[in-house]
CSV table of C-alpha atoms and ligand atoms in Angstrom, one decimal:
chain,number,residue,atom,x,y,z
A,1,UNK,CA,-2.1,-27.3,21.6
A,2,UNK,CA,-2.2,-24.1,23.9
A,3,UNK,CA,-4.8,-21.9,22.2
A,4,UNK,CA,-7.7,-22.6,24.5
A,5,UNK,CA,-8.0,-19.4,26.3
A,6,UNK,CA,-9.5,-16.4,24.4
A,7,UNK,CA,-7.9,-13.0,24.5
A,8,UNK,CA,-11.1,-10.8,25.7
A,9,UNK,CA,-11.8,-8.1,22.8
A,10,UNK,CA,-10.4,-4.7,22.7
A,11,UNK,CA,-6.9,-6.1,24.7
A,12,UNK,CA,-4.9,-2.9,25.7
A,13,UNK,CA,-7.3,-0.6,23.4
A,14,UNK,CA,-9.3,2.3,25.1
A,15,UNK,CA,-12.9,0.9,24.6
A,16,UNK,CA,-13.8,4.0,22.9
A,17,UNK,CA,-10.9,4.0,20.7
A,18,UNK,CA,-13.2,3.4,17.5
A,19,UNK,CA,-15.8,5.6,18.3
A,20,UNK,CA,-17.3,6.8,15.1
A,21,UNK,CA,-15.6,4.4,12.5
A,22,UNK,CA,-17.3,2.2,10.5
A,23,UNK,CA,-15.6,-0.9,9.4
A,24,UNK,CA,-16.0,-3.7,6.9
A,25,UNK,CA,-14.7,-6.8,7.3
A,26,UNK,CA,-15.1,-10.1,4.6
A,27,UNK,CA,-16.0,-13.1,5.8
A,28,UNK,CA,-16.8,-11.5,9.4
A,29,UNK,CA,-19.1,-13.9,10.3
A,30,UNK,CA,-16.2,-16.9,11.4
A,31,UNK,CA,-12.7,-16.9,12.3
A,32,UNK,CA,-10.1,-14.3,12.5
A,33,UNK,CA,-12.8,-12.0,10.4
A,34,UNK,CA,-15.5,-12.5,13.4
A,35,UNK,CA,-12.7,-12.2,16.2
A,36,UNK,CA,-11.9,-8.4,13.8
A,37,UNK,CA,-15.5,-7.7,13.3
A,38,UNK,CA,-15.7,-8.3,17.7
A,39,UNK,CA,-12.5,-6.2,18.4
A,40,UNK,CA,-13.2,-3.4,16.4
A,41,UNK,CA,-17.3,-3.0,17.8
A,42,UNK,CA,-15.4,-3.7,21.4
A,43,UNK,CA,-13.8,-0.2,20.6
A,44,UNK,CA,-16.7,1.1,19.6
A,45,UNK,CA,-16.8,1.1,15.5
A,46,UNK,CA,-20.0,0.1,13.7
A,47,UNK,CA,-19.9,-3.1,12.1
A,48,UNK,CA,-20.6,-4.4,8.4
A,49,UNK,CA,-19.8,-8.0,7.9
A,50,UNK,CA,-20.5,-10.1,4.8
A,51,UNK,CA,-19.8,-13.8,3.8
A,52,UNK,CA,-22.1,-16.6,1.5
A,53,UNK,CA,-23.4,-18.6,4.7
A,54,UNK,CA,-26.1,-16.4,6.7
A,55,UNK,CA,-25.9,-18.3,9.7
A,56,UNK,CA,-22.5,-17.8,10.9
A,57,UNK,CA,-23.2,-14.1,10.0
A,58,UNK,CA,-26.3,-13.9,12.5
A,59,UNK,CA,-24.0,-15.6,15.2
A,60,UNK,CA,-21.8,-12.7,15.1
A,61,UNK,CA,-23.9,-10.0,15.0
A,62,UNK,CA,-25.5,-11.3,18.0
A,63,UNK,CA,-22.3,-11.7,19.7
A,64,UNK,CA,-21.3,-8.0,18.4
A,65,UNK,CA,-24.9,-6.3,19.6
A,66,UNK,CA,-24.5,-8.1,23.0
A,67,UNK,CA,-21.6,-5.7,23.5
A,68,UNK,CA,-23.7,-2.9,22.7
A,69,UNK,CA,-22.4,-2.6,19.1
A,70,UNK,CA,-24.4,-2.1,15.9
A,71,UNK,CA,-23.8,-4.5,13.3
A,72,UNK,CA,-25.6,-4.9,9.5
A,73,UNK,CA,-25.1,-8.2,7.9
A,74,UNK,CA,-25.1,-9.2,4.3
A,75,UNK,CA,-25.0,-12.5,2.7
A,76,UNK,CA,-22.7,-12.0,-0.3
A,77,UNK,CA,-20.0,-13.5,-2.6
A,78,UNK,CA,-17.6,-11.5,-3.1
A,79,UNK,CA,-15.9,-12.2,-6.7
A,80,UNK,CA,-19.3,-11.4,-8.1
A,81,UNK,CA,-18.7,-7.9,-8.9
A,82,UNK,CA,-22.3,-7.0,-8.3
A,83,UNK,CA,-22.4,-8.2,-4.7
A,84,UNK,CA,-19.4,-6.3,-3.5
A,85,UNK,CA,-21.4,-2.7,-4.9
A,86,UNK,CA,-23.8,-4.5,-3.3
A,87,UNK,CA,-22.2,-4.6,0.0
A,88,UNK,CA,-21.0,-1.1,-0.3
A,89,UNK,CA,-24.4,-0.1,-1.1
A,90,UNK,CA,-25.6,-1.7,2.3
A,91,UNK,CA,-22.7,-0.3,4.6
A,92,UNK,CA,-23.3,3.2,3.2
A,93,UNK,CA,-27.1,3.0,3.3
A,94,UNK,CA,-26.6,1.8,7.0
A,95,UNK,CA,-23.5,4.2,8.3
A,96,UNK,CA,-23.1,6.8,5.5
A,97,UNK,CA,-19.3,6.0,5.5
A,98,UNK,CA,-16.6,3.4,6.2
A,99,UNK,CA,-13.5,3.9,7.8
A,100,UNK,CA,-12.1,0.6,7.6
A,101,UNK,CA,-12.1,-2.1,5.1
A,102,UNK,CA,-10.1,-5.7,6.5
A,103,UNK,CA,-10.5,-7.9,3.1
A,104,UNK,CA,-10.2,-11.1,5.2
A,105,UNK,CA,-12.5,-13.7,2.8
A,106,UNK,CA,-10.5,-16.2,1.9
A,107,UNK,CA,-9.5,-19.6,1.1
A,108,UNK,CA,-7.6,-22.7,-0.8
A,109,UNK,CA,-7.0,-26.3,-0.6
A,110,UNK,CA,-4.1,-28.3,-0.2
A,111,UNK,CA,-2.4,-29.8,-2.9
A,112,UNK,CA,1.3,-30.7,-4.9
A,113,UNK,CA,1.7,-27.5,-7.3
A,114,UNK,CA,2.2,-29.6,-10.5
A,115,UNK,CA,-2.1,-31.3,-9.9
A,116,UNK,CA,-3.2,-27.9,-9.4
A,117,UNK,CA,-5.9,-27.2,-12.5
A,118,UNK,CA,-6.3,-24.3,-14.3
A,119,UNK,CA,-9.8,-23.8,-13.0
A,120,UNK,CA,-8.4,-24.7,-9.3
A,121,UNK,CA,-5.6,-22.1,-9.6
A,122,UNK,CA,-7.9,-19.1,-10.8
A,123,UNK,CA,-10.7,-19.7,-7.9
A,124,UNK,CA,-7.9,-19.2,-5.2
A,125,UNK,CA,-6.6,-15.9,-7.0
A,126,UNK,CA,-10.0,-15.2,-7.9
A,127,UNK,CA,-11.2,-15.1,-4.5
A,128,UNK,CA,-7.2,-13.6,-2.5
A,129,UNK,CA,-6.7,-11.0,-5.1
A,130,UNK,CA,-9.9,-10.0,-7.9
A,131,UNK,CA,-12.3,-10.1,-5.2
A,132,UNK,CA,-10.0,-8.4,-2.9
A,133,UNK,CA,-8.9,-5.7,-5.5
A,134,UNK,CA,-12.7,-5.1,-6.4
A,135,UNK,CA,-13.8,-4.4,-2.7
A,136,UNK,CA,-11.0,-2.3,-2.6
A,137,UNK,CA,-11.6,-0.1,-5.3
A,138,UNK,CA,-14.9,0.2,-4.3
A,139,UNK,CA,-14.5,1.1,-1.2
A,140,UNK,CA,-11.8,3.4,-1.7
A,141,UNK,CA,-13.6,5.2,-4.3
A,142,UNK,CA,-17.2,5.3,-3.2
A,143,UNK,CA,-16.2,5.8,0.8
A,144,UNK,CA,-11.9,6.7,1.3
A,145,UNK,CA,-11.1,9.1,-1.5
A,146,UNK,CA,-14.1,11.9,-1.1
A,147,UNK,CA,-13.6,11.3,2.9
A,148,UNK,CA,-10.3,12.0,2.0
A,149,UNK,CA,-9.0,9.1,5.3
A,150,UNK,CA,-9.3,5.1,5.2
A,151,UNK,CA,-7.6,2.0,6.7
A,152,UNK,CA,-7.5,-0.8,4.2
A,153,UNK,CA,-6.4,-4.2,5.3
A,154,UNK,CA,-5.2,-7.2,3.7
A,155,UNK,CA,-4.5,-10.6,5.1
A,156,UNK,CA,-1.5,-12.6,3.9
A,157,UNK,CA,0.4,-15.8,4.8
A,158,UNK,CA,3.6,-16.7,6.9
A,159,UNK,CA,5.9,-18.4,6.5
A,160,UNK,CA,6.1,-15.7,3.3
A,161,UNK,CA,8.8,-17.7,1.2
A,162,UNK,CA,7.0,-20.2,0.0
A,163,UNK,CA,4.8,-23.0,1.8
A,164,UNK,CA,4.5,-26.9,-0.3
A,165,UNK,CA,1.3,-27.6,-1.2
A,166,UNK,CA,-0.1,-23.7,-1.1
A,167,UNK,CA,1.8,-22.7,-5.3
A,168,UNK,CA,-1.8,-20.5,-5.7
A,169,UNK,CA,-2.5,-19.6,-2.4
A,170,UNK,CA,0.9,-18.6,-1.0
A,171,UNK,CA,1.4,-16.5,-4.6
A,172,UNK,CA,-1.8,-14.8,-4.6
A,173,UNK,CA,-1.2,-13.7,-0.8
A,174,UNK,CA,1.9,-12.6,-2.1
A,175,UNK,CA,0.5,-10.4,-4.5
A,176,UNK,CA,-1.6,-8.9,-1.8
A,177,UNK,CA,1.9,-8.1,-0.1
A,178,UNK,CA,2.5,-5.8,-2.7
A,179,UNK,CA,-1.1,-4.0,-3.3
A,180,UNK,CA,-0.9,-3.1,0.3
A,181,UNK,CA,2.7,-1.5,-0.6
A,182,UNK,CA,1.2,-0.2,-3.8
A,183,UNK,CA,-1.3,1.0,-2.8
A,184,UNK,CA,0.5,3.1,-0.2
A,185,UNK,CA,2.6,5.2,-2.6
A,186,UNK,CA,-1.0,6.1,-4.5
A,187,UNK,CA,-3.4,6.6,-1.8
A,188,UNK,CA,-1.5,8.1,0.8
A,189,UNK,CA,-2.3,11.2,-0.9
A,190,UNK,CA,-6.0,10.7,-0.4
A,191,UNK,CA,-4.7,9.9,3.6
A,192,UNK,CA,-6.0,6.0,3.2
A,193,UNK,CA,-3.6,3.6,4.8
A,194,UNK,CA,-3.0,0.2,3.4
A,195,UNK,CA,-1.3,-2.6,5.5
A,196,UNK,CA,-0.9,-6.0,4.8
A,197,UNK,CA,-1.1,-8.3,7.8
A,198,UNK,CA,0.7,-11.9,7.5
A,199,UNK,CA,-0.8,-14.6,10.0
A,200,UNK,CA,0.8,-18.0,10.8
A,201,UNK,CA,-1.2,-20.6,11.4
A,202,UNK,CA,-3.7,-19.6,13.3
A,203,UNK,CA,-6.2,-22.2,15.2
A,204,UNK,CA,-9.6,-21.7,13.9
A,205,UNK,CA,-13.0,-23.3,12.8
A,206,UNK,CA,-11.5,-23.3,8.9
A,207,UNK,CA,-8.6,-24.7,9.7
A,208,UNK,CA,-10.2,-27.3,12.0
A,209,UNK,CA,-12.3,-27.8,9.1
A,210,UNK,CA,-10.0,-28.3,5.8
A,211,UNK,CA,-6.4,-30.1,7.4
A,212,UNK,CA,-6.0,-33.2,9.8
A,213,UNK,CA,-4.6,-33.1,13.3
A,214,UNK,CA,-1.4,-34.5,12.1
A,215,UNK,CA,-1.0,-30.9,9.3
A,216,UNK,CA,-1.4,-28.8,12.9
A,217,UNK,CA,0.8,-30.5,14.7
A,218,UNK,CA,3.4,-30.2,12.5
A,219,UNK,CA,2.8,-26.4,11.9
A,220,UNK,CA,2.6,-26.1,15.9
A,221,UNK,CA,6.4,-27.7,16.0
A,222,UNK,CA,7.7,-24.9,13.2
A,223,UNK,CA,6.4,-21.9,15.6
A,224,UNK,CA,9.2,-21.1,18.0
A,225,UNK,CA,6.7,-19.8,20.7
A,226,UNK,CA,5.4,-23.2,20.7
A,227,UNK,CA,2.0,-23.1,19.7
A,228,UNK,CA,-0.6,-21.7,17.0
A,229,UNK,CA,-2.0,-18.4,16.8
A,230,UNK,CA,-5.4,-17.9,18.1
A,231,UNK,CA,-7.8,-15.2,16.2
A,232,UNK,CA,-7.7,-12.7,18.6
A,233,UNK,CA,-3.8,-12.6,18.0
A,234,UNK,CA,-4.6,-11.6,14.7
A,235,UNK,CA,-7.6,-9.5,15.3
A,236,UNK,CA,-6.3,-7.3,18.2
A,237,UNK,CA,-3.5,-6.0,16.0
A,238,UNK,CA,-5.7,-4.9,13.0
A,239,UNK,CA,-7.3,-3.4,15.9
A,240,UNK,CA,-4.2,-1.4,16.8
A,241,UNK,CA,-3.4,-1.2,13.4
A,242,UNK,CA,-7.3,0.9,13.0
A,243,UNK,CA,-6.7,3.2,15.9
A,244,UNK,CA,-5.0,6.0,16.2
A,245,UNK,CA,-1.6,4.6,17.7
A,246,UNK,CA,-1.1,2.5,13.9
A,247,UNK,CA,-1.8,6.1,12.2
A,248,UNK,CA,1.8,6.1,10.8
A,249,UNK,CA,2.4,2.3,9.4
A,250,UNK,CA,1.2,2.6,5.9
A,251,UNK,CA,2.5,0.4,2.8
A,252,UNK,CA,3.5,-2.7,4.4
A,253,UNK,CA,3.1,-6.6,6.1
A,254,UNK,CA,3.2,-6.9,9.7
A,255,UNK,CA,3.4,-11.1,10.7
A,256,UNK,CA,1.8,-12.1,13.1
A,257,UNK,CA,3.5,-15.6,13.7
A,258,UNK,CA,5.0,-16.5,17.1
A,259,UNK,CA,7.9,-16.4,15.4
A,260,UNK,CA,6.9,-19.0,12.5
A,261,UNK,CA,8.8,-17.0,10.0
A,262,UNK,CA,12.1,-16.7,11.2
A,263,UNK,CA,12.0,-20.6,11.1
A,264,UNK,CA,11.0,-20.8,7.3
A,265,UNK,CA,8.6,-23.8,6.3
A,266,UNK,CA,9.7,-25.1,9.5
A,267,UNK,CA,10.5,-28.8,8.1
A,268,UNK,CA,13.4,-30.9,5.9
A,269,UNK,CA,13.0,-29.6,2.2
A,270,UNK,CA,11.4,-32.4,0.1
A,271,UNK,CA,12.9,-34.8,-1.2
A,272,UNK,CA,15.2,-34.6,-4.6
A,273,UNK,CA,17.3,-36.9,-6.3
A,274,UNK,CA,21.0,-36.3,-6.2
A,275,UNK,CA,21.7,-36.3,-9.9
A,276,UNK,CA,18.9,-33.4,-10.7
A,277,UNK,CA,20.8,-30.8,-8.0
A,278,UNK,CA,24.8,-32.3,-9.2
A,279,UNK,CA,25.5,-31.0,-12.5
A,280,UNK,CA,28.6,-33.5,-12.4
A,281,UNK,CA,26.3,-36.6,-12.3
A,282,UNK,CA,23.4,-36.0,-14.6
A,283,UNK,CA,22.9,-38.9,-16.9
A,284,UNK,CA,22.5,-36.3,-19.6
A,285,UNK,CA,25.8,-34.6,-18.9
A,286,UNK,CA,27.1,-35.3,-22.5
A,287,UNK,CA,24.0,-35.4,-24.1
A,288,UNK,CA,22.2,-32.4,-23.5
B,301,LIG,C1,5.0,-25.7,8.1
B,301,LIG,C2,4.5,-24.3,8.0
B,301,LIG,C3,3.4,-24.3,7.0
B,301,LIG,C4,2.4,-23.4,7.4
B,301,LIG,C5,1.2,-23.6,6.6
B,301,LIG,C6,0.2,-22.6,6.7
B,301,LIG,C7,-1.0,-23.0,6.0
B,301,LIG,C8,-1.9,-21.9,5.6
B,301,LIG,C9,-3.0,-22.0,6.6
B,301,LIG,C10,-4.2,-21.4,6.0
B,301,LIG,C11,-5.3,-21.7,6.6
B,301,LIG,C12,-6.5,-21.1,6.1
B,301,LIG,O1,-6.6,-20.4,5.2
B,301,LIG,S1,-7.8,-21.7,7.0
B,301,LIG,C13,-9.2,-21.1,6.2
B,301,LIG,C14,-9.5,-22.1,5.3
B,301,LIG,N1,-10.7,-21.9,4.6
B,301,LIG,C15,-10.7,-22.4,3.4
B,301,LIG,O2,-9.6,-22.7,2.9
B,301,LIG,C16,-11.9,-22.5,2.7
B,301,LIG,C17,-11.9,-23.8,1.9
B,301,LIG,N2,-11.7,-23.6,0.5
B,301,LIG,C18,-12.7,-23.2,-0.4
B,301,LIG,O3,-13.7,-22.6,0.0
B,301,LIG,C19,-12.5,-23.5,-1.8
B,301,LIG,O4,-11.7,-24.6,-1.9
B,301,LIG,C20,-12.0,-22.4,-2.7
B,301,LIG,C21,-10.5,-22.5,-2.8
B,301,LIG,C22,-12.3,-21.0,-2.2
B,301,LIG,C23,-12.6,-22.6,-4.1
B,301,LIG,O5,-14.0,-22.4,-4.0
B,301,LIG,P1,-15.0,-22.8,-5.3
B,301,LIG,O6,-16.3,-22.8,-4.7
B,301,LIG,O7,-14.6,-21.9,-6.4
B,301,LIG,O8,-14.5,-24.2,-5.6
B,301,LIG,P2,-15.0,-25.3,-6.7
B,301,LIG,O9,-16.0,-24.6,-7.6
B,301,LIG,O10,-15.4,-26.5,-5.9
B,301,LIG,O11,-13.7,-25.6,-7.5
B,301,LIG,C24,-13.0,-24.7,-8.3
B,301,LIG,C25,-11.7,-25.3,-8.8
B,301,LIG,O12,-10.9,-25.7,-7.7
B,301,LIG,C26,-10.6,-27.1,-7.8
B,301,LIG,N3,-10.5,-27.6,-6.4
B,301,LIG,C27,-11.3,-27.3,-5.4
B,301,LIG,N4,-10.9,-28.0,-4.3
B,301,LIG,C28,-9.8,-28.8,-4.6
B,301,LIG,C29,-9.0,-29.7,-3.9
B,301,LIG,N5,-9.2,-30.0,-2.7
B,301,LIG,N6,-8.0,-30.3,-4.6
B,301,LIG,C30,-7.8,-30.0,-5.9
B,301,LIG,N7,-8.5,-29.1,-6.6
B,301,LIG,C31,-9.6,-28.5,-6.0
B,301,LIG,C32,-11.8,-27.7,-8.5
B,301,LIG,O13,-11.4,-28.9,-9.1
B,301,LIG,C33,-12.1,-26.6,-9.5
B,301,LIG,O14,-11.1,-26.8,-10.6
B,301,LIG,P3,-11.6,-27.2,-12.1
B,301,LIG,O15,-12.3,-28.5,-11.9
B,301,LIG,O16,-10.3,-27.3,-12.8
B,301,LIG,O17,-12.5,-26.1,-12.6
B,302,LIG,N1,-6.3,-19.9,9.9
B,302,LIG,C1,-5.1,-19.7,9.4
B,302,LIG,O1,-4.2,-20.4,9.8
B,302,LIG,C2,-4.8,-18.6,8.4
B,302,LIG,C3,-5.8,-18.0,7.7
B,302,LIG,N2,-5.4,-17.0,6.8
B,302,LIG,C4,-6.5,-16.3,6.1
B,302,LIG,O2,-7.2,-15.6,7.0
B,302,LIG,C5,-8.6,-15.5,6.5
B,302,LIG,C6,-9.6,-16.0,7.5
B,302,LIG,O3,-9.3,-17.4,7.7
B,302,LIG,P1,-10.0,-18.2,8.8
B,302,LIG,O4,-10.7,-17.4,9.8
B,302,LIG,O5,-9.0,-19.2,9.3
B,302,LIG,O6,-10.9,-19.1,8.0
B,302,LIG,P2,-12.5,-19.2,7.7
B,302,LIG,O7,-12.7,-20.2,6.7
B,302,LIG,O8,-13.2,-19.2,9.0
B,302,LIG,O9,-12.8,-17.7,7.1
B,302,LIG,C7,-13.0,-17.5,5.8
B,302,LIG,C8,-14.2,-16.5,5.7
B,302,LIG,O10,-14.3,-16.0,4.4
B,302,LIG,C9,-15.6,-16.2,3.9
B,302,LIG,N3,-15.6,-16.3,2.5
B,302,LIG,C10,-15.0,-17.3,1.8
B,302,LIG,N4,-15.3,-17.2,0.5
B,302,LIG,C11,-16.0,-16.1,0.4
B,302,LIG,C12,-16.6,-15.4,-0.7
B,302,LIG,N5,-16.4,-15.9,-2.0
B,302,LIG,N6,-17.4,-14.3,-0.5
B,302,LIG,C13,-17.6,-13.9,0.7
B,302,LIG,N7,-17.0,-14.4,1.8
B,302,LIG,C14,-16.3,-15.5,1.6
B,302,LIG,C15,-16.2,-17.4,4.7
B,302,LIG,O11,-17.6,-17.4,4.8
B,302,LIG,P3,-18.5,-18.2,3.8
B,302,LIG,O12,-17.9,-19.5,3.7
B,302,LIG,O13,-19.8,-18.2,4.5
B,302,LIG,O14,-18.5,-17.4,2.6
B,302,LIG,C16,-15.5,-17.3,6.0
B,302,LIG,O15,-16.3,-16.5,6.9
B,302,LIG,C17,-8.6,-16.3,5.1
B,302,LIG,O16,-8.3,-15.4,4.1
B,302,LIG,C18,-7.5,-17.2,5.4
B,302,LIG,O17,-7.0,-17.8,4.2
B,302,LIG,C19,-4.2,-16.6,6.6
B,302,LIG,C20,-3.2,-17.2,7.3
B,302,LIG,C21,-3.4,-18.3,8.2
């Protein structure tokens, strides 16, 4: 895998080019959120990050004020509706406003659509869409709408037809799709942005954490470009996204895949037996 070198923060940005913004990013403390949380403080923006484990929070913010930046951390989780006010009560206490949200907090495990629970099925939405909705609102009402100016951010999948194993995940990402686009038809009034941002596969610590060598390799052979994504892929284009150069993209995904998906799943459909797809040969044919 050729994902070893780190793109420094801030890529092509002016360093100044978030000079005044506050942003908040979910689940800032690892990943793409940290590699966010770093690009946006390498432009200049004021940092709130949030997740349930404090130590990878402290790690960032060290890495964020060794920049120079200011960063507050809060250990929170976020489908408990009174930790997001919570966290909104923190940022604004800290920075008196908030520019940018990136609702990156997320997660799911893998598994065959038909032995996903109930209870398994509503933590993945819970977390992708009700805790991403309730930041939102919160945000947008207590900091965008009476600024009258916001950037919200949400984080989907590619490929975006459909991946096996990921019925809750994929769906929930998809309804984040749409919010974004939404969203855009309703807020753009109050001049608050919303874009949706699609990642492939993208090599970091989570996904190190929760799939086996042999899932990456396979995702590595479906991206044209040849090899996974690394965070600051992802990171530097919500950074451009922020600035004043994304000002006029509004209401929809941008995919940030190496190409993933133009190729689609990127391997052989599964498996199905002949006389279920061949209407001539089902063995119930005549009777139904
Ligand atoms: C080729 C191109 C392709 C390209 C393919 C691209 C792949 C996409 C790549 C994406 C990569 C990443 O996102 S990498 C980032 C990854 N990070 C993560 O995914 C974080 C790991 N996941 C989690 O934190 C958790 O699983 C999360 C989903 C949020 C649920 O958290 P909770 O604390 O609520 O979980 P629990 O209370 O333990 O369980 C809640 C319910 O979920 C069920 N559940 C939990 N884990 C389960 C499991 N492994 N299998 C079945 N069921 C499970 C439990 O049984 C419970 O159901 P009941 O018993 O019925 O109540
Ligand atoms: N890596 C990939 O290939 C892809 C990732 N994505 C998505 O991008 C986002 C970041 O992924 P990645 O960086 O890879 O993975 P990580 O697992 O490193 O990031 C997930 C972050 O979310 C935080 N988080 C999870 N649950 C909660 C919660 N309930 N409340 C607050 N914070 C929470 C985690 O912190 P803590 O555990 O301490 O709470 C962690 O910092 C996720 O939404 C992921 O699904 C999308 C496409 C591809």
């Amino acid at each position: 895998m050729r994902t070893d070198q780190p793109l420094p923060p801030v890529g092509g940005l002016r360093p100044d080019v978030h000079t005044g913004k506050v942003a908040l990013v979910t689940g800032g403390g690892t990943g793409i959120g940290r590699a966010t949380a770093l690009d946006l403080a390498a432009g200049g923006a004021s940092v709130v990050i949030c997740g349930r484990r404090p130590e990878p929070l402290a790690e960032a913010a060290k890495e964020i004020e060794a920049l120079g930046g200011s960063c507050v951390t809060l250990s929170a989780d976020i489908r408990e509706e009174s930790h997001v006010t919570t966290v909104v009560d923190r940022a604004l206490d800290a920075f008196g406003r908030i520019d940018v949200l990136v609702n990156n907090a997320g997660g799911q495990f893998s598994a065959p659509a038909e032995e996903i629970s109930p209870g398994g099925w509503r933590a993945v939405h819970r977390l992708a869409v009700e805790a991403t909705w309730a930041m939102t609102r919160e945000v947008a009402r207590r900091a965008m709408i009476p600024r009258r100016s916001g950037a919200v951010f949400f984080i989907a999948f590619s490929p975006r037809r459909g991946i096996p194993g990921f019925a809750h995940a994929a769906s929930a990402r998809a309804a984040v799709e749409n919010l974004a686009a939404g969203l855009s038809l309703e807020w753009s009034r109050y001049g608050i942005r919303t874009v949706c941002v699609a990642p492939g596969t993208i090599a970091t610590g989570g996904l190190d954490d929760h799939y086996t060598p042999e899932d990456r390799e396979r995702w590595e052979r479906s991206v044209p470009l040849g090899r996974l994504g690394r965070p600051e892929d992802v990171s530097g284009l919500i950074s451009f996204l922020a600035s004043p150069q994304g000002s006029y993209i509004t209401g929809t995904t941008v995919v940030v895949d190496g190409g993933a998906d133009a190729w689609g799943a990127g391997h052989p459909v599964p498996d199905v037996p002949h006389h279920l797809t061949t209407p001539d040969s089902s063995p119930n044919k005549d009777n139904p």
